Short mmCIF file of C-alpha atoms in Angstrom, two decimals:
data_model
loop_
_atom_site.label_atom_id
_atom_site.label_comp_id
_atom_site.label_asym_id
_atom_site.label_seq_id
_atom_site.Cartn_x
_atom_site.Cartn_y
_atom_site.Cartn_z
CA MET D 229 -4.08 -6.98 6.24
CA VAL D 230 -6.88 -4.95 5.25
CA PRO D 231 -9.96 -3.57 6.95
CA ASP D 232 -13.36 -5.07 6.66
CA LEU D 233 -14.80 -1.62 6.38
CA ASP D 234 -17.87 -1.20 4.36
CA PRO D 235 -17.47 2.12 2.39
CA PRO D 236 -20.57 3.31 0.58
CA VAL D 237 -20.83 2.86 -3.09
CA LYS D 238 -20.76 6.43 -3.99
CA ARG D 239 -18.86 9.14 -2.45
CA GLN D 240 -21.61 11.66 -2.23
CA HIS D 241 -23.66 9.25 -0.15
CA TRP D 242 -21.05 9.05 2.61
CA HIS D 243 -22.40 10.28 5.77
CA ARG D 244 -21.39 10.19 9.47
CA THR D 245 -22.55 7.15 11.21
CA PRO D 246 -22.03 7.53 14.94
CA GLY D 247 -21.92 4.39 16.96
CA VAL D 248 -20.55 2.11 14.25
CA ALA D 249 -17.33 1.09 15.74
CA SER D 250 -15.29 1.72 18.81
CA GLY D 251 -11.90 3.31 19.13
CA GLY D 252 -10.28 -0.20 19.61
CA GLU D 253 -11.91 -1.54 16.27
CA LYS D 254 -10.96 1.66 14.40
CA CYS D 255 -7.29 1.26 15.67
CA ARG D 256 -7.29 -2.31 14.24
CA HIS D 257 -8.73 -1.16 11.01
CA LEU D 258 -6.11 1.61 10.60
CA VAL D 259 -3.20 -0.82 11.32
CA GLU D 260 -4.73 -3.26 8.88
CA SER D 261 -5.35 -0.63 6.02
CA SER D 262 -1.62 0.14 5.84
CA PRO D 263 -0.47 -1.47 2.70
CA GLY D 264 2.92 -2.35 3.94
CA SER D 265 1.30 -4.75 6.61
CA LEU D 266 -0.21 -6.59 3.60
CA LEU D 267 3.14 -7.75 2.22
CA THR D 268 5.87 -9.75 3.25
CA THR D 269 6.52 -8.82 -0.30
CA VAL D 270 8.72 -5.87 0.02
CA SER D 271 9.87 -7.66 2.90
CA LEU D 272 13.63 -7.36 2.88
CA SER D 273 14.13 -5.40 -0.14
CA SER D 274 14.07 -1.97 0.78
CA PHE D 275 16.46 -0.52 3.19
CA SER D 276 19.84 -0.91 1.87
CA ALA D 277 18.81 1.70 -0.65
CA THR D 278 20.31 3.82 2.04
CA PRO D 279 23.29 3.46 4.31
CA SER D 280 22.46 0.71 6.62
CA GLN D 281 22.34 2.95 9.63
CA LEU D 282 20.39 5.43 7.92
CA GLY D 283 17.40 3.05 6.88
CA PRO D 284 15.67 2.91 10.28
CA LEU D 285 15.99 6.83 10.72
CA SER D 286 14.78 7.51 7.06
CA LEU D 287 11.68 5.26 7.62
CA LEU D 288 10.87 6.85 10.83
CA VAL D 289 11.12 10.45 9.45
CA ILE D 290 8.89 9.32 6.45
CA GLY D 291 6.44 7.78 8.76
CA VAL D 292 6.36 10.83 11.03
CA ALA D 293 5.79 13.03 8.04
CA ALA D 294 3.10 10.65 6.46
CA VAL D 295 1.16 10.46 9.84
CA HIS D 296 1.42 14.22 10.21
CA CYS D 297 -0.16 14.55 6.66
CA MET D 298 -3.01 12.22 7.71
CA GLY D 299 -3.64 14.59 10.67
CA LEU D 300 -3.73 17.55 8.29
CA LEU D 301 -6.22 15.86 6.02
CA VAL D 302 -8.56 15.16 9.02
CA LYS D 303 -8.13 18.79 10.14
CA CYS D 304 -9.01 20.32 6.78
CA ALA D 305 -11.97 17.77 6.34
CA ARG D 306 -13.35 18.93 9.75
CA HIS D 307 -13.11 22.60 8.82
CA PHE D 308 -15.04 22.19 5.68
CA CYS D 309 -17.79 20.05 7.39
CA LEU D 310 -18.17 22.81 9.93
CA ARG D 311 -18.03 25.55 7.27
CA LEU D 312 -20.42 24.05 4.77
CA ASN D 313 -22.53 22.15 7.23
CA LYS D 314 -21.74 18.81 5.74
CA PRO D 315 -21.85 15.56 7.77
CA PHE D 316 -18.85 14.01 5.87
CA VAL D 317 -16.46 14.97 3.15
CA ASP D 318 -13.78 12.58 1.58
CA TYR D 319 -10.32 13.31 0.38
CA GLY D 320 -11.31 14.42 -3.01
CA ASP D 321 -14.18 16.68 -1.83
CA THR D 322 -11.67 18.13 0.88
CA VAL D 323 -9.22 19.07 -1.96
CA MET D 324 -12.03 20.38 -4.13
CA TYR D 325 -13.45 22.64 -1.37
CA GLY D 326 -9.91 23.79 -0.54
CA LEU D 327 -9.46 24.96 -4.14
CA GLU D 328 -12.80 26.82 -4.05
CA SER D 329 -11.73 28.68 -1.00
CA SER D 330 -8.43 29.63 -2.57
CA PRO D 331 -7.64 33.51 -3.08
CA SER D 332 -6.51 32.51 -6.82
CA ALA D 333 -9.41 32.76 -9.19
CA TRP D 334 -7.80 30.26 -11.52
CA LEU D 335 -7.71 27.65 -8.88
CA ARG D 336 -11.35 28.39 -7.94
CA ASN D 337 -12.42 28.01 -11.50
CA HIS D 338 -10.69 24.65 -11.66
CA ALA D 339 -11.53 23.31 -8.27
CA HIS D 340 -13.18 20.14 -9.71
CA TRP D 341 -9.84 19.02 -10.97
CA GLY D 342 -8.75 18.62 -7.41
CA ARG D 343 -11.12 15.87 -6.92
CA ARG D 344 -10.22 14.38 -10.25
CA VAL D 345 -6.48 14.33 -9.43
CA VAL D 346 -7.00 12.62 -6.12
CA ASP D 347 -9.32 10.07 -7.80
CA PHE D 348 -6.42 9.49 -10.45
CA PHE D 349 -3.78 8.92 -7.92
CA LEU D 350 -6.17 6.64 -5.77
CA ILE D 351 -6.77 4.58 -8.85
CA VAL D 352 -3.07 4.34 -9.63
CA THR D 353 -2.21 3.41 -6.12
CA GLN D 354 -4.78 0.80 -5.57
CA LEU D 355 -4.42 -0.86 -8.91
CA GLY D 356 -0.59 -0.81 -8.19
CA PHE D 357 -1.32 -2.70 -5.13
CA CYS D 358 -3.12 -5.32 -7.24
CA CYS D 359 -0.13 -5.59 -9.55
CA VAL D 360 2.07 -6.18 -6.48
CA TYR D 361 -0.28 -8.97 -5.43
CA PHE D 362 0.00 -10.64 -8.71
CA VAL D 363 3.76 -10.71 -8.54
CA PHE D 364 3.87 -11.65 -5.08
CA LEU D 365 1.58 -14.70 -5.49
CA ALA D 366 3.39 -15.80 -8.59
CA ASP D 367 6.84 -15.66 -6.85
CA ASN D 368 5.71 -17.56 -3.69
CA PHE D 369 3.62 -20.20 -5.43
CA LYS D 370 6.54 -20.66 -7.89
CA GLN D 371 9.18 -21.22 -5.23
CA VAL D 372 6.92 -23.66 -3.15
CA VAL D 373 6.29 -25.71 -6.27
CA GLU D 374 9.91 -25.79 -7.36
CA ALA D 375 11.22 -26.68 -3.75
CA ALA D 376 8.32 -29.43 -3.24
CA ASN D 377 10.74 -32.20 -3.89
CA SER D 378 13.42 -30.75 -1.63
CA THR D 379 11.17 -29.60 1.25
CA THR D 380 12.00 -31.33 4.63
CA THR D 381 10.85 -31.31 8.11
CA ASN D 382 14.16 -29.71 9.35
CA CYS D 383 13.55 -26.04 9.79
CA HIS D 384 16.85 -25.38 11.70
CA ASN D 385 19.25 -25.68 8.84
CA ASN D 386 18.37 -23.30 5.99
CA GLU D 387 20.37 -25.14 3.33
CA THR D 388 20.40 -24.14 -0.19
CA VAL D 389 18.47 -26.65 -2.15
CA ILE D 390 18.31 -27.41 -5.79
CA LEU D 391 15.01 -26.22 -7.19
CA THR D 392 13.10 -28.18 -9.80
CA PRO D 393 12.60 -25.65 -12.69
CA THR D 394 8.97 -25.16 -13.55
CA MET D 395 7.21 -22.63 -15.81
CA ASP D 396 8.09 -18.83 -15.66
CA SER D 397 6.67 -16.76 -12.93
CA ARG D 398 4.61 -14.85 -15.47
CA LEU D 399 2.77 -18.00 -16.46
CA TYR D 400 1.76 -18.42 -12.89
CA MET D 401 0.37 -14.92 -13.03
CA LEU D 402 -1.82 -15.91 -16.03
CA ALA D 403 -2.86 -19.10 -14.06
CA LEU D 404 -4.07 -16.95 -11.25
CA LEU D 405 -5.89 -14.47 -13.45
CA PRO D 406 -9.32 -16.42 -13.79
CA PHE D 407 -9.45 -17.07 -10.08
CA LEU D 408 -8.84 -13.32 -9.26
CA VAL D 409 -11.51 -12.23 -11.99
CA LEU D 410 -14.01 -14.40 -10.19
CA LEU D 411 -13.11 -12.91 -6.83
CA VAL D 412 -13.80 -9.38 -7.98
CA PHE D 413 -17.17 -10.38 -9.33
CA ILE D 414 -18.17 -10.41 -5.60
CA ARG D 415 -19.40 -6.80 -5.39
CA ASN D 416 -20.78 -6.90 -1.85
CA LEU D 417 -18.36 -5.60 0.62
CA ARG D 418 -20.11 -7.54 3.49
CA VAL D 419 -19.32 -10.64 1.60
CA LEU D 420 -15.62 -9.75 0.96
CA SER D 421 -15.29 -8.85 4.72
CA ILE D 422 -15.65 -12.59 5.47
CA PHE D 423 -12.58 -13.12 3.14
CA SER D 424 -11.06 -10.18 4.94
CA LEU D 425 -11.33 -11.94 8.35
CA LEU D 426 -9.77 -15.03 6.96
CA ALA D 427 -7.00 -12.96 5.39
CA ASN D 428 -6.28 -11.27 8.60
CA ILE D 429 -6.03 -14.33 10.64
CA SER D 430 -3.87 -16.07 7.95
CA MET D 431 -1.48 -13.10 7.76
CA LEU D 432 -1.28 -12.63 11.50
CA VAL D 433 -0.28 -16.29 12.16
CA SER D 434 2.44 -16.00 9.26
CA LEU D 435 3.76 -12.87 10.79
CA ILE D 436 4.21 -14.42 14.05
CA LEU D 437 6.03 -17.38 12.63
CA ILE D 438 8.23 -15.08 10.50
CA TYR D 439 9.28 -13.18 13.53
CA GLN D 440 9.90 -16.33 15.39
CA PHE D 441 12.45 -17.41 12.58
CA ILE D 442 14.22 -14.14 11.95
CA VAL D 443 15.00 -13.54 15.68
CA GLN D 444 16.91 -16.85 15.92
CA GLY D 445 20.64 -16.94 15.61
CA LEU D 446 21.17 -13.44 14.27
CA PRO D 447 24.62 -13.29 12.59
CA ASN D 448 27.35 -10.79 13.48
CA PRO D 449 26.38 -7.57 11.54
CA SER D 450 29.96 -6.41 11.15
CA HIS D 451 30.05 -8.05 7.63
CA LEU D 452 27.30 -5.99 6.35
CA PRO D 453 28.12 -2.84 4.36
CA LEU D 454 27.87 0.39 6.20
CA VAL D 455 26.86 2.36 3.42
CA ALA D 456 24.93 1.41 0.28
CA PRO D 457 24.99 3.33 -3.07
CA TRP D 458 23.08 6.59 -2.59
CA LYS D 459 21.68 6.09 -6.12
CA THR D 460 19.54 3.53 -4.61
CA TYR D 461 17.94 5.84 -2.02
CA PRO D 462 15.16 6.91 -4.34
CA LEU D 463 14.12 3.29 -4.69
CA PHE D 464 13.94 2.92 -0.90
CA PHE D 465 11.83 6.23 -0.71
CA GLY D 466 9.28 4.81 -3.03
CA THR D 467 9.07 1.50 -1.11
CA ALA D 468 8.86 3.38 2.35
CA ILE D 469 6.09 5.79 1.22
CA PHE D 470 4.15 2.83 -0.44
CA ALA D 471 4.27 1.15 3.01
CA PHE D 472 2.76 4.17 4.82
CA GLU D 473 0.13 5.08 2.09
CA GLY D 474 -3.07 4.53 4.01
CA ILE D 475 -4.30 8.13 3.78
CA GLY D 476 -7.21 7.22 1.59
CA MET D 477 -8.76 5.30 4.45
CA VAL D 478 -8.31 7.94 7.01
CA LEU D 479 -11.51 9.94 6.48
CA PRO D 480 -13.82 6.86 6.05
CA LEU D 481 -12.50 5.46 9.32
CA GLU D 482 -12.89 8.78 11.14
CA ASN D 483 -16.42 8.95 9.66
CA LYS D 484 -17.31 5.57 11.50
CA MET D 485 -16.00 6.59 14.90
CA LYS D 486 -18.50 6.62 17.82
CA ASP D 487 -16.60 9.58 19.08
CA PRO D 488 -14.67 11.30 16.14
CA GLN D 489 -12.92 13.69 18.71
CA LYS D 490 -10.86 10.70 19.80
CA PHE D 491 -9.74 9.82 16.34
CA PRO D 492 -6.39 11.75 16.41
CA PHE D 493 -5.32 9.59 19.28
CA ILE D 494 -6.40 6.41 17.41
CA LEU D 495 -4.58 7.56 14.42
CA TYR D 496 -1.33 8.13 16.10
CA LEU D 497 -1.52 5.03 18.20
CA GLY D 498 -2.42 2.72 15.18
CA MET D 499 0.42 4.26 13.01
CA ALA D 500 2.97 3.96 15.88
CA ILE D 501 2.16 0.29 15.92
CA VAL D 502 2.60 0.06 12.16
CA THR D 503 5.93 1.98 12.38
CA ILE D 504 7.39 -0.24 15.21
CA VAL D 505 6.48 -3.26 12.99
CA TYR D 506 8.06 -1.93 9.91
CA ILE D 507 11.29 -0.81 11.63
CA SER D 508 11.65 -4.14 13.71
CA LEU D 509 10.95 -6.35 10.79
CA GLY D 510 13.00 -4.51 8.31
CA SER D 511 15.94 -4.36 10.78
CA LEU D 512 15.88 -7.99 11.90
CA GLY D 513 15.16 -9.26 8.47
CA TYR D 514 18.26 -7.33 7.10
CA LEU D 515 20.46 -8.56 9.91
CA GLN D 516 19.29 -12.13 9.56
CA PHE D 517 19.64 -12.41 5.58
CA GLY D 518 22.00 -9.49 4.70
CA ALA D 519 23.09 -9.45 1.03
CA SER D 520 21.03 -12.71 0.23
CA ILE D 521 17.80 -10.87 0.75
CA GLN D 522 15.06 -11.13 -1.89
CA GLY D 523 12.02 -9.21 -2.95
CA SER D 524 9.86 -10.67 -0.23
CA ILE D 525 10.86 -11.85 3.24
CA THR D 526 8.72 -15.11 2.64
CA LEU D 527 11.22 -15.99 -0.21
CA ASN D 528 13.99 -16.14 2.18
CA LEU D 529 12.33 -18.69 4.48
CA PRO D 530 13.64 -22.18 4.83
CA ASN D 531 12.42 -24.97 2.51
CA CYS D 532 10.77 -26.95 5.29
CA TRP D 533 7.06 -27.71 5.52
CA LEU D 534 6.35 -25.29 8.35
CA TYR D 535 7.72 -22.37 6.53
CA GLN D 536 6.45 -23.44 3.11
CA SER D 537 3.06 -23.47 4.85
CA VAL D 538 3.66 -19.98 5.89
CA LYS D 539 4.28 -19.02 2.22
CA LEU D 540 1.10 -20.56 1.16
CA LEU D 541 -0.88 -19.11 4.22
CA TYR D 542 0.29 -15.64 3.65
CA SER D 543 -0.39 -16.03 -0.13
CA ILE D 544 -3.91 -17.08 0.58
CA GLY D 545 -4.24 -13.89 2.72
CA ILE D 546 -2.98 -11.76 -0.07
CA PHE D 547 -5.21 -13.55 -2.60
CA PHE D 548 -8.34 -12.53 -0.70
CA THR D 549 -7.22 -8.98 -0.02
CA TYR D 550 -7.10 -8.37 -3.77
CA GLY D 551 -10.66 -8.09 -3.96
CA LEU D 552 -10.81 -5.45 -1.15
CA GLN D 553 -7.98 -3.33 -2.62
CA PHE D 554 -9.71 -3.61 -6.06
CA TYR D 555 -13.09 -2.38 -4.61
CA VAL D 556 -11.89 1.32 -4.36
CA PRO D 557 -10.75 1.87 -8.06
CA ALA D 558 -13.74 -0.30 -9.23
CA GLU D 559 -16.20 1.95 -7.44
CA ILE D 560 -14.73 4.92 -9.16
CA ILE D 561 -14.34 3.31 -12.69
CA VAL D 562 -17.20 0.91 -13.08
CA PRO D 563 -20.23 3.26 -12.50
CA PHE D 564 -18.87 5.62 -15.22
CA PHE D 565 -19.31 2.81 -17.86
CA VAL D 566 -22.35 1.22 -16.26
CA SER D 567 -24.27 4.52 -16.27
CA ARG D 568 -23.95 4.89 -20.06
CA ALA D 569 -25.08 1.41 -20.78
CA PRO D 570 -28.81 0.28 -21.56
CA GLU D 571 -30.35 -1.02 -18.36
CA PRO D 572 -30.53 -4.59 -19.66
CA CYS D 573 -26.85 -4.58 -20.40
CA GLN D 574 -25.72 -2.97 -17.07
CA LEU D 575 -24.65 -6.22 -15.28
CA LEU D 576 -22.83 -7.45 -18.33
CA VAL D 577 -20.93 -4.23 -18.51
CA ASP D 578 -20.05 -4.08 -14.93
CA LEU D 579 -18.54 -7.63 -15.05
CA ALA D 580 -16.75 -6.72 -18.30
CA VAL D 581 -15.15 -3.58 -16.95
CA ARG D 582 -14.16 -5.51 -13.83
CA THR D 583 -12.60 -8.34 -15.99
CA ALA D 584 -10.72 -5.72 -18.03
CA MET D 585 -9.38 -3.90 -14.94
CA VAL D 586 -8.08 -7.34 -13.60
CA CYS D 587 -6.43 -8.27 -16.96
CA LEU D 588 -4.79 -4.69 -16.86
CA THR D 589 -3.23 -5.31 -13.53
CA CYS D 590 -2.12 -8.88 -14.82
CA ILE D 591 -0.64 -7.46 -17.85
CA LEU D 592 1.27 -4.77 -15.89
CA ALA D 593 2.47 -7.35 -13.58
CA VAL D 594 3.68 -9.73 -16.47
CA LEU D 595 5.43 -6.77 -18.06
CA ILE D 596 7.07 -5.60 -14.85
CA PRO D 597 7.78 -8.89 -12.89
CA ARG D 598 10.29 -7.21 -10.56
CA LEU D 599 8.28 -6.92 -7.36
CA ASP D 600 10.49 -4.29 -5.64
CA LEU D 601 10.55 -2.05 -8.66
CA VAL D 602 6.76 -2.27 -8.88
CA ILE D 603 6.38 -1.22 -5.28
CA SER D 604 8.92 1.60 -5.64
CA LEU D 605 7.26 2.86 -8.82
CA VAL D 606 3.66 2.88 -7.24
CA GLY D 607 5.00 4.46 -4.13
CA SER D 608 6.95 7.16 -6.06
CA VAL D 609 4.31 8.07 -8.68
CA SER D 610 1.18 8.04 -6.65
CA SER D 611 1.57 7.33 -2.93
CA SER D 612 4.07 10.21 -2.57
CA ALA D 613 1.48 12.60 -3.95
CA LEU D 614 -1.40 11.49 -1.84
CA ALA D 615 0.52 11.13 1.44
CA LEU D 616 3.07 13.93 1.35
CA VAL D 617 2.58 16.50 -1.42
CA ILE D 618 -1.20 17.23 -1.47
CA PRO D 619 -1.91 17.44 2.33
CA PRO D 620 0.42 20.29 3.38
CA LEU D 621 -0.66 22.31 0.17
CA LEU D 622 -4.29 21.63 1.26
CA GLU D 623 -3.53 23.15 4.69
CA VAL D 624 -1.97 26.21 3.22
CA ILE D 625 -4.92 26.91 0.78
CA THR D 626 -7.57 26.01 3.32
CA TYR D 627 -6.28 28.41 6.05
CA SER D 628 -4.58 31.06 3.78
CA SER D 629 -7.42 33.55 4.54
CA GLU D 630 -7.09 33.08 8.33
CA GLY D 631 -3.31 33.42 8.25
CA LEU D 632 -0.69 30.78 8.83
CA GLY D 633 2.62 31.35 10.95
CA PRO D 634 5.97 31.35 8.99
CA LEU D 635 6.88 27.96 10.89
CA THR D 636 3.66 26.28 9.61
CA LEU D 637 4.46 27.53 6.09
CA ALA D 638 8.05 26.30 6.25
CA LYS D 639 7.07 22.97 7.52
CA ASP D 640 4.46 22.44 4.91
CA ALA D 641 6.75 23.73 2.11
CA LEU D 642 9.43 21.25 3.39
CA ILE D 643 7.08 18.31 3.53
CA SER D 644 5.62 18.94 0.12
CA ILE D 645 9.06 19.54 -1.47
CA LEU D 646 10.26 16.16 0.11
CA GLY D 647 7.24 14.60 -1.60
CA PHE D 648 7.70 16.13 -4.87
CA VAL D 649 11.51 15.46 -5.03
CA GLY D 650 10.78 11.86 -3.97
CA PHE D 651 8.15 11.64 -6.70
CA VAL D 652 10.42 12.92 -9.50
CA VAL D 653 13.72 11.18 -8.45
CA GLY D 654 12.05 7.82 -7.39
CA THR D 655 10.00 7.64 -10.50
CA TYR D 656 13.05 8.34 -12.70
CA GLU D 657 15.19 5.73 -10.99
CA SER D 658 12.49 3.08 -10.99
CA LEU D 659 11.81 3.79 -14.68
CA ALA D 660 15.60 3.75 -15.46
CA GLU D 661 15.97 0.38 -13.47
CA LEU D 662 13.04 -1.05 -15.61
CA ILE D 663 14.30 0.20 -19.04
CA GLN D 664 17.98 -0.45 -18.49
CA PRO D 665 18.42 -2.96 -15.68
CA THR D 666 21.77 -2.95 -13.82
CA ALA D 667 24.18 -5.79 -14.57
CA ALA D 668 23.81 -7.28 -11.12
CA PRO D 669 20.69 -9.37 -10.30
CA MET D 670 18.08 -7.82 -8.11
CA SER D 671 18.67 -9.78 -5.14
CA THR D 672 22.35 -8.58 -5.03
CA ASN D 673 21.93 -4.84 -6.12
CA SER D 674 18.67 -3.02 -6.23
CA SER D 675 17.25 -5.57 -3.70
CA ARG D 676 20.08 -4.86 -1.60
CA ALA D 677 19.15 -1.34 -1.96
CA PHE D 678 15.66 -2.07 -0.87
CA ALA D 679 16.59 -4.81 1.50
CA TYR D 680 16.09 -2.95 4.80
CA GLY D 681 12.96 -1.07 4.09
CA ALA D 682 11.26 -3.88 2.43
CA GLY D 683 11.24 -5.66 5.62
CA LEU D 684 8.85 -2.94 6.54
CA LEU D 685 6.60 -4.25 4.20
CA LEU D 686 6.50 -7.45 5.69
#
């Protein structure tokens, strides 16, 4: 689920707006803004990338590190707001001001690149989410259509049914393309927030029904492997960090708090809820489906009308959230082209650029139709940088003149190294799997590797 937050069109116009929302509303927005909560997509495909027992612990460690980095970002942003007498600074501004305060002359001279790097990773991350939505929608609609003739009213026996073959999932993506193009033509976030409300309701109902199914008749876990190949752990890392990558929403949410001093409590409470949902859903889903897991937990639901409706309901929610996730990169990219066009052509250029961006996400989804690998690749490439690598380094640079204790320096170094290693190894393994897939199908190999953590992505 995604927040119906209405961020300003241009970063430099963001300002503190006290009294906009209460702590409870911001906690809800924080929970909703986590990409993992948007997807049943990665649903079961992510944890067996680790030893089975190590999955929950790994997710907890990554979650704690990611939330701590969110806190570091808020801390540094407040530091520069007070120091520069500014009402609000966003992620890119904070990094830029941090580099400007660095003792290194080279970093000070190239501080503007800090903002550009953050913008680049935000664009990659958000468009990556959009690619995931294409694959998710295609897979679920395809399964519903192919199982239509075999769908029953009996939801107690999850029998294997013979699916009626239809067109390739990539053709479903192309069929969805014009509808998503029309969706992103809606440029007013207040209008999109109506769709956000519908999406939130549909996904909440779906999530309740999914939990209701996976807790029934859990099989004996003794048949599950104790240890999965360690080579799949980088894929798990990418999926897990993808699930927790909500750091881009932290400062806008803090900006709209009635009492910003309460934001750290709201942050930790909201992310604790997210972590509990991820771990419980991943664990129960993996125990329920075991080695038969697929790239999305919805794809493992029975072929009865109730759970087929869940797939459709969740897919509708994901469809509407596409426009909201698309908004962030659009507000970075579109103005660049519109500002260079003659005034009579600006609207046409705006719509053309939006269409091209949607087509780009569709093309990437068609080229990489394996949902779990798309998520792992996006998580490894950009989410790890935004969520783990940059914030600790930002703290070191920001407070270098004031002095940091050895424990703080060691902690920041450890988190950044963890993020960088995950970035390098996770990207390598994801690309290697894309270029030269393993002999085993995804659902029994790399999915199995993902299996547990994907449940986190519901």
